[in-house]
Every structure is written in structure tokens, then in C-alpha cells.
Amino acid sequence: MPPAPEVPEVVIRRLPYYLRSLVHMANRGQQVVSSQELGEWLGVSPAQIRKDLSYFGEFGRQGLGYEVAYLRDQLCAILQSDKHWRLALVGAGALGHALIHYPDFAQWNYHIVAVFDNDPAKHGQRLREDLVVQPMEELEETIRREGIQMAIIAVPPVAAQEVADLLVAAGVRSLLNYAPISLVLPEGVYTEEIDPVARLQSMSYYLR
Amino acid sequence: MPPAPEVPEVVIRRLPYYLRSLVHMANRGQQVVSSQELGEWLGVSPAQIRKDLSYFGEFGRQGLGYEVAYLRDQLCAILQSDKHWRLALVGAGALGHALIHYPDFAQWNYHIVAVFDNDPAKHGQRLREDLVVQPMEELEETIRREGIQMAIIAVPPVAAQEVADLLVAAGVRSLLNYAPISLVLPEGVYTEEIDPVARLQSMSYYLR
DNA sequence: TAGATTGTTAATCGATTAACAATC
DNA sequence: TAGATTGTTAATCGATTAACAATC
């Protein structure tokens, strides 16, 4: 048996958007969707959607399309977004506060269960009923004890690499990095960077 | 004369990261960098860097490499990040507050100069010395008067499309969208979406 | 000059799309 | 059955990389 072809990373990056649309359609009561309709909605070709899905199985029915709720649940499972994920947040500044109050994380099963900051003035501060800012010294032990695998970095750029190293040493395998620097990380640690300035810059290029 | 080949969008998306690295290197006093070194730093092949830059001109010297400060300034100009950009922000919630206090925007010449919210309780609230929350009714006039071309959407998903329509109608040409929905926009309006949940989802796929 | 590195071309690689048999 | 739409293959397209002449 030939090995299953590896799924290209671009495909994995598109699945969340398919999923988001399916949730939207399911919520408004839509039963069935074709690759045509989903593609129009997302600005993607129907062939691409069918090809992307085919990496994971056969989810549709010829002549009919895809059952919205079924495909939604399948994608959710593929992305492991059906699991309950526990996240650490490092950095309790303005951005950290906004992230804690961001309703989508918990709604999608990504729960911030620990917050760390290096400012002693913030230690002990209660951000939510069950969430208190901890000092950096407690990071390793807490992450190990809680078995936390994902973390969000919301510290100034100068501190980000050091924080990333601490997190990885403590066992974290995925980093969502809000600091505008390219982290250097060992094999097997995944990172996604969110840099709004880079986005503004690519847009301003076109404003001529 | 053949028309200048159009620059692929992927290239434009990489330039901000080249620029960011060059700023970093210049700040620590580095004079010269090779495509090799810059590529290692960013996890990109040296050939790709040279090819990308070649869309815009010849910036290096054979045998030597690139003068860091010069290339930085050139990229800054290409991305039009050397211009002073005035932005509107819609949504004065937790995320909006964090964005206002985000130091990188202003540092990079992207200035939030107007904030709008539909909550009357917030109107008149002073967020910075020179920044007061305005009602949505003033959006069109303010944006026209100030000649604002870029905007940030930080409202709940249900409101985002309507807000986008208002902004576009007022003359905005680029939208940085923090709401997790795919906006439908007319030709010639650029949009970039920031969706941390989508990022977490593609990372959790790999955590198996 | 010798060594290094660019800018560019051509080759490779991979992703997207077109097309269609299968089938609901 | 006729019409529609999937899943998949093959063709196309575009992006990345390898290689090297030009040249600092």
C-alpha cells in the first residue's frame, strides 16, 4: 500500500475557513451545500474545495452536494477542534486583556487557562473568575501540571524569543505569536504569527 | 516595450518580513547583509529573496550583498510605508482599546485618527489625548473630510459586513478585518483578515 | 587577481483548474 | 429517466529553486 499522500499545508490553512462558513450555514438552517455555492461564498473555486476535501475522505453525494452539519462535524474533527484545548497566555497587557475577553476562543474549544506576566504589580490580579495573573517563575510548573500544549505570546518583541524558549522547554508544542518577530524554534514546534503591521503594509503597497 | 510583469501577491506579502528583519539588523548596527544570511534568519531560500527583490530593481552588489539601511529604505518606499497613513477604527471594545494602544501602528506610520462605535454610552469617551469615540452617524463625513483610505474593523461578526459597506461607501479602500467573517467587497477594495481561531485550528490539526 | 554574491534564466516542483466518468 | 454534482485524473499554471554568467 502506498503511503497516504501528505496533505499540503495550504490545504490545512483553508479548512478553518470552510468550517467557519459551514457553521454559518448550519446556524441559518441550511441543510445542503454544493462545492459551487461554498466556493462562491468564500471566493474559492469549487474544484479546489472538492480536491481539498478529498484528502480526507468522501463527504458528499453526487448530484446532491454536501450535508452541511455532517461536513461541519467532519472538518471540526479533522482539525481537532472538537477537542477541548487548554492554552497558556503570556503577557497581561492591553492585548492580553483583549484576548482573554475574546469570545471566539472558548466558543471554539480553545480555553485560556493560565496567564503569566513578568510585572510583579500584575501578579495576583484576577482577570476572570477562574484566572489570576501568575509570575513567570510559575510558568514551567503550571504548564506541566496542566498538560498545556498551546500558548499565546502577547509580550513585547524583545521578550518574545525568550518566552517562546521557556514555553517550549515546558512542553508547549504550538505557539500563536503576536510579537512582530520571527521566532526560532526546534523541529516539531508549530508557530503562527499575527502581525497586523505586515498586513497593513501589503495593503498600502496597492494603494497607489 | 513589454509591460512590466505584474508582481505576484505572495511576493508583496513577504516584503514586510524582509523589511522587519532589515530594521532589526540596522538597529543593531549591521551594515551589509547577503541573501544567504537574510534567508537563514527568515527561513526562506536566498534565491527567493533575490528573485523577489528583482521585481523592483537591483538593490545589491555582486560579491558584497545588500547595504542594510539602503535596502530597508527601498522596501519601505515600495510598500509605501514611508508615507503617513491615517486610519479609522470601528469598534471601541476590548480589541479596539488594545489596537489603540498598540505601539507598532504609529511607529510604522499607520495612525489611527478616528474611532467609531454604535454604543451611545461610549460616545465622547476619550481614548487618547486626540482621540474621542464618535457615533456611527459621523463616520461618513469624518472619513471624507480626513481623506482616510484605510480602516480597521473590530466589531462583532454580525455587524462587520454592514460596517465594511459603510466604510467603502465613505471612500475607504483597504480594510483590516478582525471579525471572523469573509467580507464581500467591490473590486479595488483590499482586505486582510485576522482570525486567530483559524490559526489555532490549523495548529491543532498537527497536534496528533 | 581570487573569492564572493548578485541578478536572471531555465528547470523543477507543487498547486490549481478543467474535464469527465461515476452515481445520486 | 434526466439533471446535477461529486471524486479524481490529467493538463495547466505559477511559484520556487538550481545554476551560472556577470561583476564587485
PDB file of N, CA and C in Angstrom, chain A residues 65-128:
ATOM      1  N   GLY A  65     -24.572  17.196  -3.345  1.00  0.00           N
ATOM      2  CA  GLY A  65     -23.720  18.146  -2.634  1.00  0.00           C
ATOM      3  C   GLY A  65     -23.341  17.582  -1.275  1.00  0.00           C
ATOM      4  N   TYR A  66     -23.082  18.488  -0.348  1.00  0.00           N
ATOM      5  CA  TYR A  66     -22.643  18.076   0.981  1.00  0.00           C
ATOM      6  C   TYR A  66     -23.721  18.392   2.010  1.00  0.00           C
ATOM      7  N   GLU A  67     -23.923  17.481   2.942  1.00  0.00           N
ATOM      8  CA  GLU A  67     -24.816  17.754   4.063  1.00  0.00           C
ATOM      9  C   GLU A  67     -24.054  18.693   4.998  1.00  0.00           C
ATOM     10  N   VAL A  68     -24.605  19.899   5.217  1.00  0.00           N
ATOM     11  CA  VAL A  68     -23.874  20.955   5.918  1.00  0.00           C
ATOM     12  C   VAL A  68     -23.408  20.519   7.309  1.00  0.00           C
ATOM     13  N   ALA A  69     -24.336  20.027   8.122  1.00  0.00           N
ATOM     14  CA  ALA A  69     -23.994  19.689   9.511  1.00  0.00           C
ATOM     15  C   ALA A  69     -22.975  18.555   9.565  1.00  0.00           C
ATOM     16  N   TYR A  70     -23.127  17.620   8.653  1.00  0.00           N
ATOM     17  CA  TYR A  70     -22.201  16.482   8.634  1.00  0.00           C
ATOM     18  C   TYR A  70     -20.789  16.926   8.275  1.00  0.00           C
ATOM     19  N   LEU A  71     -20.683  17.702   7.213  1.00  0.00           N
ATOM     20  CA  LEU A  71     -19.356  18.165   6.789  1.00  0.00           C
ATOM     21  C   LEU A  71     -18.726  19.057   7.864  1.00  0.00           C
ATOM     22  N   ARG A  72     -19.558  19.894   8.476  1.00  0.00           N
ATOM     23  CA  ARG A  72     -19.066  20.727   9.581  1.00  0.00           C
ATOM     24  C   ARG A  72     -18.433  19.869  10.676  1.00  0.00           C
ATOM     25  N   ASP A  73     -19.146  18.836  11.082  1.00  0.00           N
ATOM     26  CA  ASP A  73     -18.629  17.991  12.157  1.00  0.00           C
ATOM     27  C   ASP A  73     -17.368  17.249  11.737  1.00  0.00           C
ATOM     28  N   GLN A  74     -17.329  16.823  10.481  1.00  0.00           N
ATOM     29  CA  GLN A  74     -16.143  16.124   9.988  1.00  0.00           C
ATOM     30  C   GLN A  74     -14.926  17.044   9.994  1.00  0.00           C
ATOM     31  N   LEU A  75     -15.112  18.253   9.487  1.00  0.00           N
ATOM     32  CA  LEU A  75     -13.985  19.203   9.455  1.00  0.00           C
ATOM     33  C   LEU A  75     -13.519  19.545  10.859  1.00  0.00           C
ATOM     34  N   CYS A  76     -14.496  19.718  11.744  1.00  0.00           N
ATOM     35  CA  CYS A  76     -14.181  20.018  13.133  1.00  0.00           C
ATOM     36  C   CYS A  76     -13.302  18.918  13.714  1.00  0.00           C
ATOM     37  N   ALA A  77     -13.634  17.688  13.414  1.00  0.00           N
ATOM     38  CA  ALA A  77     -12.865  16.552  13.929  1.00  0.00           C
ATOM     39  C   ALA A  77     -11.493  16.489  13.273  1.00  0.00           C
ATOM     40  N   ILE A  78     -11.424  16.742  11.972  1.00  0.00           N
ATOM     41  CA  ILE A  78     -10.135  16.713  11.266  1.00  0.00           C
ATOM     42  C   ILE A  78      -9.172  17.721  11.872  1.00  0.00           C
ATOM     43  N   LEU A  79      -9.682  18.915  12.141  1.00  0.00           N
ATOM     44  CA  LEU A  79      -8.841  19.971  12.715  1.00  0.00           C
ATOM     45  C   LEU A  79      -8.624  19.773  14.216  1.00  0.00           C
ATOM     46  N   GLN A  80      -9.286  18.763  14.767  1.00  0.00           N
ATOM     47  CA  GLN A  80      -9.237  18.501  16.213  1.00  0.00           C
ATOM     48  C   GLN A  80      -9.821  19.661  17.004  1.00  0.00           C
ATOM     49  N   SER A  81     -10.720  20.376  16.365  1.00  0.00           N
ATOM     50  CA  SER A  81     -11.367  21.487  17.020  1.00  0.00           C
ATOM     51  C   SER A  81     -12.565  20.979  17.826  1.00  0.00           C
ATOM     52  N   ASP A  82     -12.796  19.686  17.778  1.00  0.00           N
ATOM     53  CA  ASP A  82     -13.843  19.099  18.619  1.00  0.00           C
ATOM     54  C   ASP A  82     -13.285  18.759  20.005  1.00  0.00           C
ATOM     55  N   LYS A  83     -11.955  18.772  20.103  1.00  0.00           N
ATOM     56  CA  LYS A  83     -11.322  18.515  21.408  1.00  0.00           C
ATOM     57  C   LYS A  83     -11.305  19.790  22.236  1.00  0.00           C
ATOM     58  N   HIS A  84     -11.177  19.621  23.543  1.00  0.00           N
ATOM     59  CA  HIS A  84     -11.066  20.740  24.470  1.00  0.00           C
ATOM     60  C   HIS A  84      -9.592  21.076  24.616  1.00  0.00           C
ATOM     61  N   TRP A  85      -9.186  22.270  24.164  1.00  0.00           N
ATOM     62  CA  TRP A  85      -7.771  22.651  24.240  1.00  0.00           C
ATOM     63  C   TRP A  85      -7.548  23.650  25.347  1.00  0.00           C
ATOM     64  N   ARG A  86      -6.467  23.459  26.091  1.00  0.00           N
ATOM     65  CA  ARG A  86      -6.119  24.347  27.197  1.00  0.00           C
ATOM     66  C   ARG A  86      -4.906  25.161  26.783  1.00  0.00           C
ATOM     67  N   LEU A  87      -5.017  26.478  26.884  1.00  0.00           N
ATOM     68  CA  LEU A  87      -3.932  27.345  26.433  1.00  0.00           C
ATOM     69  C   LEU A  87      -3.360  28.176  27.567  1.00  0.00           C
ATOM     70  N   ALA A  88      -2.082  28.489  27.445  1.00  0.00           N
ATOM     71  CA  ALA A  88      -1.461  29.476  28.328  1.00  0.00           C
ATOM     72  C   ALA A  88      -1.328  30.773  27.548  1.00  0.00           C
ATOM     73  N   LEU A  89      -1.466  31.878  28.275  1.00  0.00           N
ATOM     74  CA  LEU A  89      -1.244  33.194  27.677  1.00  0.00           C
ATOM     75  C   LEU A  89      -0.096  33.843  28.414  1.00  0.00           C
ATOM     76  N   VAL A  90       0.879  34.352  27.679  1.00  0.00           N
ATOM     77  CA  VAL A  90       1.969  35.086  28.324  1.00  0.00           C
ATOM     78  C   VAL A  90       1.876  36.543  27.904  1.00  0.00           C
ATOM     79  N   GLY A  91       1.740  37.422  28.900  1.00  0.00           N
ATOM     80  CA  GLY A  91       1.592  38.847  28.625  1.00  0.00           C
ATOM     81  C   GLY A  91       0.194  39.312  28.990  1.00  0.00           C
ATOM     82  N   ALA A  92       0.100  40.095  30.062  1.00  0.00           N
ATOM     83  CA  ALA A  92      -1.213  40.547  30.523  1.00  0.00           C
ATOM     84  C   ALA A  92      -1.376  42.042  30.285  1.00  0.00           C
ATOM     85  N   GLY A  93      -0.876  42.512  29.168  1.00  0.00           N
ATOM     86  CA  GLY A  93      -1.052  43.916  28.794  1.00  0.00           C
ATOM     87  C   GLY A  93      -2.393  44.129  28.125  1.00  0.00           C
ATOM     88  N   ALA A  94      -2.499  45.228  27.371  1.00  0.00           N
ATOM     89  CA  ALA A  94      -3.762  45.561  26.706  1.00  0.00           C
ATOM     90  C   ALA A  94      -4.189  44.436  25.760  1.00  0.00           C
ATOM     91  N   LEU A  95      -3.233  43.916  24.994  1.00  0.00           N
ATOM     92  CA  LEU A  95      -3.563  42.834  24.063  1.00  0.00           C
ATOM     93  C   LEU A  95      -3.999  41.581  24.805  1.00  0.00           C
ATOM     94  N   GLY A  96      -3.241  41.223  25.858  1.00  0.00           N
ATOM     95  CA  GLY A  96      -3.604  40.055  26.663  1.00  0.00           C
ATOM     96  C   GLY A  96      -5.020  40.157  27.198  1.00  0.00           C
ATOM     97  N   HIS A  97      -5.374  41.337  27.710  1.00  0.00           N
ATOM     98  CA  HIS A  97      -6.731  41.528  28.211  1.00  0.00           C
ATOM     99  C   HIS A  97      -7.768  41.324  27.111  1.00  0.00           C
ATOM    100  N   ALA A  98      -7.485  41.885  25.945  1.00  0.00           N
ATOM    101  CA  ALA A  98      -8.438  41.736  24.838  1.00  0.00           C
ATOM    102  C   ALA A  98      -8.592  40.258  24.478  1.00  0.00           C
ATOM    103  N   LEU A  99      -7.493  39.530  24.471  1.00  0.00           N
ATOM    104  CA  LEU A  99      -7.552  38.112  24.108  1.00  0.00           C
ATOM    105  C   LEU A  99      -8.374  37.310  25.120  1.00  0.00           C
ATOM    106  N   ILE A 100      -8.208  37.669  26.385  1.00  0.00           N
ATOM    107  CA  ILE A 100      -8.971  36.963  27.430  1.00  0.00           C
ATOM    108  C   ILE A 100     -10.468  37.175  27.253  1.00  0.00           C
ATOM    109  N   HIS A 101     -10.831  38.336  26.783  1.00  0.00           N
ATOM    110  CA  HIS A 101     -12.253  38.624  26.627  1.00  0.00           C
ATOM    111  C   HIS A 101     -12.768  38.304  25.230  1.00  0.00           C
ATOM    112  N   TYR A 102     -11.900  37.752  24.410  1.00  0.00           N
ATOM    113  CA  TYR A 102     -12.304  37.391  23.046  1.00  0.00           C
ATOM    114  C   TYR A 102     -13.193  36.154  23.123  1.00  0.00           C
ATOM    115  N   PRO A 103     -14.470  36.288  22.746  1.00  0.00           N
ATOM    116  CA  PRO A 103     -15.398  35.181  22.980  1.00  0.00           C
ATOM    117  C   PRO A 103     -15.140  33.967  22.095  1.00  0.00           C
ATOM    118  N   ASP A 104     -14.517  34.184  20.940  1.00  0.00           N
ATOM    119  CA  ASP A 104     -14.372  33.098  19.975  1.00  0.00           C
ATOM    120  C   ASP A 104     -13.476  31.960  20.429  1.00  0.00           C
ATOM    121  N   PHE A 105     -12.460  32.264  21.209  1.00  0.00           N
ATOM    122  CA  PHE A 105     -11.557  31.196  21.619  1.00  0.00           C
ATOM    123  C   PHE A 105     -12.331  30.090  22.338  1.00  0.00           C
ATOM    124  N   ALA A 106     -13.024  30.478  23.413  1.00  0.00           N
ATOM    125  CA  ALA A 106     -13.727  29.478  24.205  1.00  0.00           C
ATOM    126  C   ALA A 106     -14.845  28.822  23.389  1.00  0.00           C
ATOM    127  N   GLN A 107     -15.516  29.629  22.577  1.00  0.00           N
ATOM    128  CA  GLN A 107     -16.577  29.100  21.736  1.00  0.00           C
ATOM    129  C   GLN A 107     -16.074  27.982  20.828  1.00  0.00           C
ATOM    130  N   TRP A 108     -14.811  28.058  20.473  1.00  0.00           N
ATOM    131  CA  TRP A 108     -14.226  27.061  19.578  1.00  0.00           C
ATOM    132  C   TRP A 108     -13.364  26.045  20.299  1.00  0.00           C
ATOM    133  N   ASN A 109     -13.546  25.995  21.617  1.00  0.00           N
ATOM    134  CA  ASN A 109     -12.848  24.961  22.394  1.00  0.00           C
ATOM    135  C   ASN A 109     -11.379  25.267  22.676  1.00  0.00           C
ATOM    136  N   TYR A 110     -10.965  26.516  22.474  1.00  0.00           N
ATOM    137  CA  TYR A 110      -9.602  26.880  22.837  1.00  0.00           C
ATOM    138  C   TYR A 110      -9.686  27.769  24.079  1.00  0.00           C
ATOM    139  N   HIS A 111      -9.345  27.178  25.221  1.00  0.00           N
ATOM    140  CA  HIS A 111      -9.566  27.837  26.506  1.00  0.00           C
ATOM    141  C   HIS A 111      -8.271  28.333  27.124  1.00  0.00           C
ATOM    142  N   ILE A 112      -8.219  29.609  27.404  1.00  0.00           N
ATOM    143  CA  ILE A 112      -7.066  30.151  28.124  1.00  0.00           C
ATOM    144  C   ILE A 112      -7.245  29.813  29.596  1.00  0.00           C
ATOM    145  N   VAL A 113      -6.336  28.989  30.116  1.00  0.00           N
ATOM    146  CA  VAL A 113      -6.489  28.519  31.498  1.00  0.00           C
ATOM    147  C   VAL A 113      -5.364  28.993  32.409  1.00  0.00           C
ATOM    148  N   ALA A 114      -4.406  29.736  31.843  1.00  0.00           N
ATOM    149  CA  ALA A 114      -3.325  30.259  32.679  1.00  0.00           C
ATOM    150  C   ALA A 114      -2.755  31.510  32.025  1.00  0.00           C
ATOM    151  N   VAL A 115      -2.425  32.505  32.833  1.00  0.00           N
ATOM    152  CA  VAL A 115      -1.854  33.753  32.320  1.00  0.00           C
ATOM    153  C   VAL A 115      -0.608  34.094  33.127  1.00  0.00           C
ATOM    154  N   PHE A 116       0.430  34.480  32.415  1.00  0.00           N
ATOM    155  CA  PHE A 116       1.688  34.834  33.070  1.00  0.00           C
ATOM    156  C   PHE A 116       2.136  36.220  32.631  1.00  0.00           C
ATOM    157  N   ASP A 117       2.831  36.908  33.560  1.00  0.00           N
ATOM    158  CA  ASP A 117       3.377  38.217  33.233  1.00  0.00           C
ATOM    159  C   ASP A 117       4.595  38.427  34.119  1.00  0.00           C
ATOM    160  N   ASN A 118       5.534  39.220  33.641  1.00  0.00           N
ATOM    161  CA  ASN A 118       6.733  39.430  34.459  1.00  0.00           C
ATOM    162  C   ASN A 118       6.635  40.672  35.350  1.00  0.00           C
ATOM    163  N   ASP A 119       5.518  41.382  35.268  1.00  0.00           N
ATOM    164  CA  ASP A 119       5.341  42.584  36.084  1.00  0.00           C
ATOM    165  C   ASP A 119       4.727  42.211  37.441  1.00  0.00           C
ATOM    166  N   PRO A 120       5.509  42.370  38.524  1.00  0.00           N
ATOM    167  CA  PRO A 120       5.006  41.998  39.854  1.00  0.00           C
ATOM    168  C   PRO A 120       3.716  42.717  40.215  1.00  0.00           C
ATOM    169  N   ALA A 121       3.547  43.928  39.688  1.00  0.00           N
ATOM    170  CA  ALA A 121       2.332  44.687  40.004  1.00  0.00           C
ATOM    171  C   ALA A 121       1.087  43.977  39.498  1.00  0.00           C
ATOM    172  N   LYS A 122       1.250  43.110  38.533  1.00  0.00           N
ATOM    173  CA  LYS A 122       0.081  42.420  37.967  1.00  0.00           C
ATOM    174  C   LYS A 122      -0.190  41.064  38.613  1.00  0.00           C
ATOM    175  N   HIS A 123       0.808  40.548  39.317  1.00  0.00           N
ATOM    176  CA  HIS A 123       0.637  39.210  39.883  1.00  0.00           C
ATOM    177  C   HIS A 123      -0.536  39.168  40.855  1.00  0.00           C
ATOM    178  N   GLY A 124      -1.349  38.146  40.743  1.00  0.00           N
ATOM    179  CA  GLY A 124      -2.499  38.016  41.620  1.00  0.00           C
ATOM    180  C   GLY A 124      -3.741  38.720  41.110  1.00  0.00           C
ATOM    181  N   GLN A 125      -3.551  39.551  40.107  1.00  0.00           N
ATOM    182  CA  GLN A 125      -4.694  40.255  39.523  1.00  0.00           C
ATOM    183  C   GLN A 125      -5.670  39.222  38.933  1.00  0.00           C
ATOM    184  N   ARG A 126      -6.962  39.395  39.251  1.00  0.00           N
ATOM    185  CA  ARG A 126      -7.957  38.432  38.783  1.00  0.00           C
ATOM    186  C   ARG A 126      -8.582  38.921  37.474  1.00  0.00           C
ATOM    187  N   LEU A 127      -8.340  38.186  36.396  1.00  0.00           N
ATOM    188  CA  LEU A 127      -8.808  38.633  35.085  1.00  0.00           C
ATOM    189  C   LEU A 127     -10.191  38.077  34.750  1.00  0.00           C
ATOM    190  N   ARG A 128     -10.436  36.909  35.305  1.00  0.00           N
ATOM    191  CA  ARG A 128     -11.742  36.279  35.164  1.00  0.00           C
ATOM    192  C   ARG A 128     -11.965  35.505  36.449  1.00  0.00           C
TER     193      ARG A 128
END
